[in-house]
Amino acid sequence: MQNKLYKKLLERLPEGVMAFDKSLRVRYVNAAFCRAFFVDKTKEKGTLAEALSCKAGKVCGSYQSCNYCAVWRGMCKVVQDNLPHTEELHTAVARGGAQTNTLSVTVKFYPPTQKGDLYLAVAGAAYQAEIEREMLSAQKVQQRLLPAGKQVAGVPYTLTYIPCLEVGGDLADAYELDGQAYAVIADVSGKGLSAGMLSAFAKASLDRTEPDLGVALEKMNAKFNEVGQDEKSYITVAAVRIDREAGLLYYAFAGHNSPILLKNREGIHEIEAVSPPISNWFDDATYTERAIPFSHGDTLALLTDGVIECKSPTGELFGTERVESVLLQSRSAEDFASKLKQALAVFSGGKYSDDITVLAFDL
């Protein structure tokens, strides 16, 4: 009865716990340890493989590769010296496939407090490792939401995306409908995982089959209100449609900062429109599609406020004028994105307090 109570308590701990005997046979691992190291408790009972998903074999320490196992070394050391010992263990971020990220976890080994007791291994950062793994997995999912190509409907474009945390709150998309190029850039409230979830909602709620950008934003606003988001949550959006045949740039905004159009013959032109963000702040929010002409060779830049509000070490803002200055010195959308990224890195010292997203087109 008492053992059941102890196990119940151990299962609720955020720290990973493993118990083993003097013969180095694993006797118990708790849920946090299993989650941190991808353990299937139904397989290979009583072995280190049960605790660490070891691929060497079913008998701990019987393979040459076991000599390189940090946990095996720690187990041997604490049994040999009967003194506490610490090892650094590296655990993979993802199951199977190409594993490009690892996390370091400190595992502490303790000898028995009295005769007959088991040795313990405690992974104090197991819970944190689990959270970080989830964040890195979310980051990979978010990266897959970004547009993958270099052109859409024959219009070349370049994307720059720099999240300030593992998971960002910016969204960029480019797609084709009826032979025309569409682009959307959005910024959601908050940062981190909650912002990442809201940006995923923004992408899912955008109707890619709707040709009218104003109608598309109204549909997004309706879906936002349907899910019952709180008043602190909102999404700003800038959406454009490029009609090369007619030489017209269609646009609709939802509280987002203005895109910038570099016209070869007329210089910089800021596209402005007053509209509320996607939110539940207004009952009668409306969004309208408008159009302006453009010429072949013009450059269009859509960006989030993380660019404009990027801060120097002294607190100065990068500002719209610096963005426009970089654009005026650029030969193409790709050149602009490269120069702007470099300028932001120098200006901020490489430290960003908000997500940086830029979507630039050669019209």
GROMACS .gro file of C-alpha atoms in nm:
model
  363
    1MET     CA    1   0.000   0.000   0.000
    2GLN     CA    2   0.283   0.235   0.095
    3ASN     CA    3   0.477   0.151  -0.223
    4LYS     CA    4   0.169   0.231  -0.431
    5LEU     CA    5   0.142   0.568  -0.259
    6TYR     CA    6   0.509   0.646  -0.327
    7LYS     CA    7   0.471   0.552  -0.694
    8LYS     CA    8   0.161   0.767  -0.722
    9LEU     CA    9   0.352   1.066  -0.585
   10LEU     CA   10   0.651   1.001  -0.812
   11GLU     CA   11   0.428   0.985  -1.118
   12ARG     CA   12   0.312   1.341  -1.048
   13LEU     CA   13   0.660   1.490  -1.013
   14PRO     CA   14   0.783   1.723  -1.292
   15GLU     CA   15   1.136   1.582  -1.240
   16GLY     CA   16   1.233   1.258  -1.408
   17VAL     CA   17   1.310   0.978  -1.161
   18MET     CA   18   1.467   0.637  -1.223
   19ALA     CA   19   1.542   0.373  -0.958
   20PHE     CA   20   1.792   0.087  -1.002
   21ASP     CA   21   1.958  -0.178  -0.784
   22LYS     CA   22   2.322  -0.267  -0.714
   23SER     CA   23   2.330  -0.502  -1.013
   24LEU     CA   24   2.241  -0.201  -1.235
   25ARG     CA   25   1.899  -0.335  -1.317
   26VAL     CA   26   1.640  -0.060  -1.368
   27ARG     CA   27   1.346  -0.114  -1.134
   28TYR     CA   28   1.132   0.193  -1.193
   29VAL     CA   29   1.099   0.504  -1.411
   30ASN     CA   30   0.832   0.772  -1.361
   31ALA     CA   31   0.618   0.941  -1.626
   32ALA     CA   32   0.831   1.259  -1.651
   33PHE     CA   33   1.144   1.053  -1.718
   34CYS     CA   34   0.961   0.857  -1.986
   35ARG     CA   35   0.831   1.169  -2.161
   36ALA     CA   36   1.169   1.341  -2.150
   37PHE     CA   37   1.348   1.049  -2.314
   38PHE     CA   38   1.077   0.898  -2.538
   39VAL     CA   39   1.031   0.586  -2.329
   40ASP     CA   40   0.774   0.314  -2.392
   41LYS     CA   41   0.720   0.159  -2.049
   42THR     CA   42   0.564  -0.151  -2.201
   43LYS     CA   43   0.887  -0.265  -2.366
   44GLU     CA   44   1.213  -0.417  -2.238
   45LYS     CA   45   1.114  -0.428  -1.872
   46GLY     CA   46   1.386  -0.384  -1.612
   47THR     CA   47   1.658  -0.263  -1.845
   48LEU     CA   48   1.820   0.069  -1.917
   49ALA     CA   49   1.656   0.039  -2.258
   50GLU     CA   50   1.322   0.079  -2.080
   51ALA     CA   51   1.441   0.405  -1.930
   52LEU     CA   52   1.621   0.555  -2.228
   53SER     CA   53   1.491   0.375  -2.538
   54CYS     CA   54   1.845   0.239  -2.582
   55LYS     CA   55   1.892   0.065  -2.918
   56ALA     CA   56   2.197  -0.140  -2.815
   57GLY     CA   57   2.012  -0.441  -2.674
   58LYS     CA   58   1.806  -0.581  -2.392
   59VAL     CA   59   2.083  -0.627  -2.133
   60CYS     CA   60   2.229  -0.307  -1.988
   61GLY     CA   61   2.607  -0.277  -2.009
   62SER     CA   62   2.658  -0.583  -2.227
   63TYR     CA   63   2.744  -0.391  -2.544
   64GLN     CA   64   3.054  -0.189  -2.625
   65SER     CA   65   2.838   0.114  -2.707
   66CYS     CA   66   2.715   0.115  -2.344
   67ASN     CA   67   3.052   0.261  -2.244
   68TYR     CA   68   2.948   0.584  -2.418
   69CYS     CA   69   2.612   0.609  -2.239
   70ALA     CA   70   2.611   0.893  -1.985
   71VAL     CA   71   2.345   0.726  -1.771
   72TRP     CA   72   2.528   0.393  -1.773
   73ARG     CA   73   2.847   0.570  -1.663
   74GLY     CA   74   2.658   0.749  -1.387
   75MET     CA   75   2.498   0.426  -1.265
   76CYS     CA   76   2.835   0.247  -1.255
   77LYS     CA   77   3.003   0.540  -1.081
   78VAL     CA   78   2.749   0.579  -0.801
   79VAL     CA   79   2.744   0.204  -0.734
   80GLN     CA   80   3.124   0.187  -0.733
   81ASP     CA   81   3.192   0.493  -0.512
   82ASN     CA   82   2.867   0.500  -0.315
   83LEU     CA   83   2.875   0.879  -0.352
   84PRO     CA   84   2.648   1.122  -0.542
   85HIS     CA   85   2.746   1.176  -0.905
   86THR     CA   86   2.632   1.401  -1.192
   87GLU     CA   87   2.627   1.335  -1.568
   88GLU     CA   88   2.517   1.548  -1.864
   89LEU     CA   89   2.276   1.364  -2.092
   90HIS     CA   90   2.172   1.469  -2.444
   91THR     CA   91   1.821   1.383  -2.553
   92ALA     CA   92   1.683   1.414  -2.907
   93VAL     CA   93   1.412   1.666  -2.994
   94ALA     CA   94   1.203   1.446  -3.222
   95ARG     CA   95   1.127   1.079  -3.270
   96GLY     CA   96   1.251   0.911  -3.585
   97GLY     CA   97   1.359   1.072  -3.908
   98ALA     CA   98   1.625   1.340  -3.920
   99GLN     CA   99   1.695   1.469  -3.570
  100THR     CA  100   1.860   1.809  -3.596
  101ASN     CA  101   1.814   1.934  -3.239
  102THR     CA  102   1.924   1.798  -2.903
  103LEU     CA  103   1.865   1.917  -2.549
  104SER     CA  104   2.103   1.878  -2.254
  105VAL     CA  105   1.966   1.735  -1.930
  106THR     CA  106   2.162   1.707  -1.605
  107VAL     CA  107   2.107   1.369  -1.438
  108LYS     CA  108   2.207   1.332  -1.072
  109PHE     CA  109   2.273   0.989  -0.921
  110TYR     CA  110   2.225   0.916  -0.550
  111PRO     CA  111   2.336   0.614  -0.343
  112PRO     CA  112   2.088   0.442  -0.106
  113THR     CA  113   2.023   0.616   0.224
  114GLN     CA  114   2.009   0.282   0.402
  115LYS     CA  115   2.081  -0.083   0.331
  116GLY     CA  116   1.836  -0.244   0.094
  117ASP     CA  117   1.723   0.080  -0.068
  118LEU     CA  118   1.753   0.146  -0.440
  119TYR     CA  119   1.988   0.388  -0.616
  120LEU     CA  120   1.820   0.691  -0.774
  121ALA     CA  121   1.879   0.892  -1.090
  122VAL     CA  122   1.699   1.228  -1.103
  123ALA     CA  123   1.673   1.431  -1.422
  124GLY     CA  124   1.593   1.769  -1.272
  125ALA     CA  125   1.540   1.939  -1.609
  126ALA     CA  126   1.327   1.661  -1.757
  127TYR     CA  127   1.011   1.867  -1.743
  128GLN     CA  128   1.186   2.169  -1.893
  129ALA     CA  129   1.335   1.950  -2.164
  130GLU     CA  130   0.989   1.824  -2.245
  131ILE     CA  131   0.855   2.181  -2.272
  132GLU     CA  132   1.150   2.291  -2.485
  133ARG     CA  133   1.099   1.992  -2.712
  134GLU     CA  134   0.736   2.086  -2.760
  135MET     CA  135   0.839   2.444  -2.838
  136LEU     CA  136   1.092   2.326  -3.094
  137SER     CA  137   0.833   2.095  -3.248
  138ALA     CA  138   0.589   2.387  -3.265
  139GLN     CA  139   0.862   2.594  -3.430
  140LYS     CA  140   0.905   2.330  -3.702
  141VAL     CA  141   0.530   2.320  -3.759
  142GLN     CA  142   0.521   2.698  -3.790
  143GLN     CA  143   0.811   2.696  -4.035
  144ARG     CA  144   0.607   2.462  -4.256
  145LEU     CA  145   0.325   2.718  -4.260
  146LEU     CA  146   0.549   2.971  -4.435
  147PRO     CA  147   0.545   2.996  -4.817
  148ALA     CA  148   0.809   2.773  -4.969
  149GLY     CA  149   0.849   2.906  -5.323
  150LYS     CA  150   1.046   3.189  -5.481
  151GLN     CA  151   0.765   3.306  -5.705
  152VAL     CA  152   0.386   3.298  -5.721
  153ALA     CA  153   0.183   3.334  -6.042
  154GLY     CA  154   0.506   3.437  -6.214
  155VAL     CA  155   0.581   3.716  -5.964
  156PRO     CA  156   0.921   3.674  -5.789
  157TYR     CA  157   0.923   3.730  -5.414
  158THR     CA  158   1.153   3.698  -5.112
  159LEU     CA  159   1.061   3.617  -4.752
  160THR     CA  160   1.255   3.713  -4.439
  161TYR     CA  161   1.128   3.561  -4.115
  162ILE     CA  162   1.307   3.598  -3.779
  163PRO     CA  163   1.103   3.500  -3.469
  164CYS     CA  164   1.228   3.660  -3.147
  165LEU     CA  165   1.130   3.344  -2.952
  166GLU     CA  166   1.117   2.976  -3.052
  167VAL     CA  167   0.762   3.029  -3.180
  168GLY     CA  168   0.664   3.355  -3.350
  169GLY     CA  169   0.341   3.550  -3.382
  170ASP     CA  170   0.393   3.667  -3.740
  171LEU     CA  171   0.241   3.505  -4.046
  172ALA     CA  172   0.334   3.535  -4.413
  173ASP     CA  173   0.164   3.365  -4.705
  174ALA     CA  174   0.175   3.378  -5.085
  175TYR     CA  175  -0.059   3.188  -5.315
  176GLU     CA  176  -0.213   3.189  -5.661
  177LEU     CA  177  -0.582   3.227  -5.747
  178ASP     CA  178  -0.722   3.263  -6.098
  179GLY     CA  179  -0.373   3.325  -6.236
  180GLN     CA  180  -0.303   3.619  -6.004
  181ALA     CA  181  -0.056   3.646  -5.716
  182TYR     CA  182  -0.195   3.694  -5.365
  183ALA     CA  183   0.008   3.776  -5.056
  184VAL     CA  184  -0.082   3.811  -4.690
  185ILE     CA  185   0.125   3.927  -4.395
  186ALA     CA  186  -0.013   3.929  -4.041
  187ASP     CA  187   0.090   3.999  -3.685
  188VAL     CA  188  -0.094   3.864  -3.381
  189SER     CA  189  -0.106   3.984  -3.022
  190GLY     CA  190   0.132   3.831  -2.770
  191LYS     CA  191   0.446   3.623  -2.810
  192GLY     CA  192   0.555   3.263  -2.778
  193LEU     CA  193   0.336   2.956  -2.804
  194SER     CA  194   0.001   3.135  -2.762
  195ALA     CA  195   0.094   3.377  -3.040
  196GLY     CA  196   0.201   3.086  -3.258
  197MET     CA  197  -0.137   2.919  -3.210
  198LEU     CA  198  -0.315   3.243  -3.300
  199SER     CA  199  -0.103   3.285  -3.615
  200ALA     CA  200  -0.191   2.926  -3.714
  201PHE     CA  201  -0.558   3.019  -3.668
  202ALA     CA  202  -0.505   3.325  -3.889
  203LYS     CA  203  -0.370   3.108  -4.169
  204ALA     CA  204  -0.648   2.851  -4.133
  205SER     CA  205  -0.922   3.117  -4.127
  206LEU     CA  206  -0.807   3.290  -4.446
  207ASP     CA  207  -1.030   3.190  -4.737
  208ARG     CA  208  -0.787   3.135  -5.026
  209THR     CA  209  -1.078   3.079  -5.267
  210GLU     CA  210  -1.218   3.430  -5.213
  211PRO     CA  211  -1.090   3.670  -5.485
  212ASP     CA  212  -1.202   3.989  -5.307
  213LEU     CA  213  -0.955   4.073  -5.030
  214GLY     CA  214  -1.205   4.282  -4.834
  215VAL     CA  215  -1.451   3.993  -4.823
  216ALA     CA  216  -1.171   3.755  -4.724
  217LEU     CA  217  -1.084   3.974  -4.423
  218GLU     CA  218  -1.449   4.003  -4.323
  219LYS     CA  219  -1.475   3.623  -4.326
  220MET     CA  220  -1.161   3.598  -4.111
  221ASN     CA  221  -1.306   3.850  -3.865
  222ALA     CA  222  -1.631   3.650  -3.847
  223LYS     CA  223  -1.442   3.327  -3.771
  224PHE     CA  224  -1.234   3.506  -3.509
  225ASN     CA  225  -1.552   3.612  -3.331
  226GLU     CA  226  -1.705   3.265  -3.366
  227VAL     CA  227  -1.426   3.101  -3.164
  228GLY     CA  228  -1.476   3.351  -2.880
  229GLN     CA  229  -1.127   3.499  -2.849
  230ASP     CA  230  -1.078   3.733  -2.552
  231GLU     CA  231  -1.058   4.112  -2.588
  232LYS     CA  232  -0.678   4.112  -2.548
  233SER     CA  233  -0.633   3.903  -2.862
  234TYR     CA  234  -0.624   4.053  -3.210
  235ILE     CA  235  -0.468   4.007  -3.555
  236THR     CA  236  -0.343   4.279  -3.788
  237VAL     CA  237  -0.339   4.187  -4.158
  238ALA     CA  238  -0.220   4.334  -4.486
  239ALA     CA  239  -0.340   4.149  -4.798
  240VAL     CA  240  -0.256   4.226  -5.160
  241ARG     CA  241  -0.349   4.094  -5.505
  242ILE     CA  242  -0.115   4.156  -5.798
  243ASP     CA  243  -0.279   4.184  -6.139
  244ARG     CA  244   0.018   4.213  -6.376
  245GLU     CA  245  -0.196   4.215  -6.690
  246ALA     CA  246  -0.392   4.521  -6.578
  247GLY     CA  247  -0.097   4.677  -6.393
  248LEU     CA  248  -0.304   4.708  -6.075
  249LEU     CA  249  -0.219   4.631  -5.715
  250TYR     CA  250  -0.528   4.550  -5.507
  251TYR     CA  251  -0.506   4.572  -5.130
  252ALA     CA  252  -0.707   4.545  -4.807
  253PHE     CA  253  -0.587   4.602  -4.453
  254ALA     CA  254  -0.700   4.510  -4.104
  255GLY     CA  255  -0.515   4.748  -3.872
  256HIS     CA  256  -0.175   4.661  -4.018
  257ASN     CA  257   0.108   4.904  -4.093
  258SER     CA  258   0.116   5.021  -4.454
  259PRO     CA  259   0.301   4.827  -4.725
  260ILE     CA  260   0.561   5.028  -4.913
  261LEU     CA  261   0.570   5.052  -5.293
  262LEU     CA  262   0.888   5.169  -5.466
  263LYS     CA  263   0.780   5.310  -5.801
  264ASN     CA  264   1.067   5.346  -6.046
  265ARG     CA  265   0.952   5.681  -6.182
  266GLU     CA  266   0.791   5.832  -5.873
  267GLY     CA  267   0.995   5.704  -5.575
  268ILE     CA  268   0.847   5.573  -5.252
  269HIS     CA  269   0.472   5.544  -5.212
  270GLU     CA  270   0.315   5.434  -4.881
  271ILE     CA  271  -0.017   5.256  -4.930
  272GLU     CA  272  -0.254   5.377  -4.660
  273ALA     CA  273  -0.600   5.272  -4.546
  274VAL     CA  274  -0.780   5.306  -4.213
  275SER     CA  275  -0.928   4.978  -4.087
  276PRO     CA  276  -0.963   4.795  -3.753
  277PRO     CA  277  -0.769   4.479  -3.664
  278ILE     CA  278  -0.930   4.135  -3.670
  279SER     CA  279  -1.082   4.134  -3.321
  280ASN     CA  280  -1.405   4.140  -3.124
  281TRP     CA  281  -1.373   4.511  -3.052
  282PHE     CA  282  -1.631   4.623  -3.308
  283ASP     CA  283  -1.968   4.478  -3.405
  284ASP     CA  284  -1.976   4.632  -3.752
  285ALA     CA  285  -1.615   4.612  -3.873
  286THR     CA  286  -1.592   4.631  -4.253
  287TYR     CA  287  -1.298   4.581  -4.488
  288THR     CA  288  -1.274   4.715  -4.842
  289GLU     CA  289  -1.054   4.618  -5.135
  290ARG     CA  290  -0.890   4.912  -5.315
  291ALA     CA  291  -0.648   4.937  -5.608
  292ILE     CA  292  -0.353   5.149  -5.723
  293PRO     CA  293  -0.155   5.125  -6.049
  294PHE     CA  294   0.201   4.997  -6.067
  295SER     CA  295   0.463   4.957  -6.339
  296HIS     CA  296   0.690   4.671  -6.433
  297GLY     CA  297   1.007   4.699  -6.226
  298ASP     CA  298   0.841   4.843  -5.915
  299THR     CA  299   0.911   4.675  -5.578
  300LEU     CA  300   0.649   4.602  -5.314
  301ALA     CA  301   0.742   4.548  -4.949
  302LEU     CA  302   0.506   4.412  -4.683
  303LEU     CA  303   0.639   4.402  -4.329
  304THR     CA  304   0.532   4.361  -3.967
  305ASP     CA  305   0.579   4.621  -3.696
  306GLY     CA  306   0.875   4.425  -3.557
  307VAL     CA  307   1.077   4.585  -3.838
  308ILE     CA  308   0.962   4.943  -3.777
  309GLU     CA  309   0.982   4.908  -3.398
  310CYS     CA  310   1.314   4.725  -3.392
  311LYS     CA  311   1.523   4.891  -3.119
  312SER     CA  312   1.889   4.984  -3.096
  313PRO     CA  313   2.078   4.916  -2.769
  314THR     CA  314   1.995   5.278  -2.670
  315GLY     CA  315   1.622   5.231  -2.734
  316GLU     CA  316   1.598   5.415  -3.067
  317LEU     CA  317   1.343   5.276  -3.315
  318PHE     CA  318   1.450   5.165  -3.664
  319GLY     CA  319   1.150   5.346  -3.811
  320THR     CA  320   0.987   5.366  -4.154
  321GLU     CA  321   1.240   5.614  -4.295
  322ARG     CA  322   1.529   5.368  -4.255
  323VAL     CA  323   1.322   5.095  -4.424
  324GLU     CA  324   1.250   5.330  -4.717
  325SER     CA  325   1.617   5.431  -4.736
  326VAL     CA  326   1.720   5.065  -4.767
  327LEU     CA  327   1.450   5.010  -5.032
  328LEU     CA  328   1.573   5.307  -5.237
  329GLN     CA  329   1.923   5.160  -5.240
  330SER     CA  330   1.805   4.813  -5.349
  331ARG     CA  331   1.810   4.668  -5.699
  332SER     CA  332   1.543   4.402  -5.640
  333ALA     CA  333   1.316   4.246  -5.378
  334GLU     CA  334   1.586   3.993  -5.290
  335ASP     CA  335   1.849   4.265  -5.261
  336PHE     CA  336   1.616   4.470  -5.041
  337ALA     CA  337   1.547   4.175  -4.808
  338SER     CA  338   1.918   4.101  -4.776
  339LYS     CA  339   2.016   4.464  -4.712
  340LEU     CA  340   1.731   4.515  -4.463
  341LYS     CA  341   1.820   4.203  -4.267
  342GLN     CA  342   2.180   4.320  -4.241
  343ALA     CA  343   2.076   4.673  -4.143
  344LEU     CA  344   1.844   4.544  -3.870
  345ALA     CA  345   2.115   4.316  -3.729
  346VAL     CA  346   2.366   4.602  -3.710
  347PHE     CA  347   2.110   4.848  -3.571
  348SER     CA  348   1.982   4.613  -3.297
  349GLY     CA  349   2.308   4.438  -3.219
  350GLY     CA  350   2.143   4.112  -3.324
  351LYS     CA  351   1.885   4.122  -3.043
  352TYR     CA  352   1.517   4.148  -3.135
  353SER     CA  353   1.227   4.215  -2.899
  354ASP     CA  354   0.963   4.130  -3.159
  355ASP     CA  355   0.926   3.902  -3.461
  356ILE     CA  356   1.075   4.028  -3.789
  357THR     CA  357   0.885   3.944  -4.108
  358VAL     CA  358   0.929   4.094  -4.454
  359LEU     CA  359   0.762   3.983  -4.779
  360ALA     CA  360   0.900   4.166  -5.087
  361PHE     CA  361   0.788   4.135  -5.451
  362ASP     CA  362   0.937   4.230  -5.786
  363LEU     CA  363   0.631   4.361  -5.971
   0.00000   0.00000   0.00000
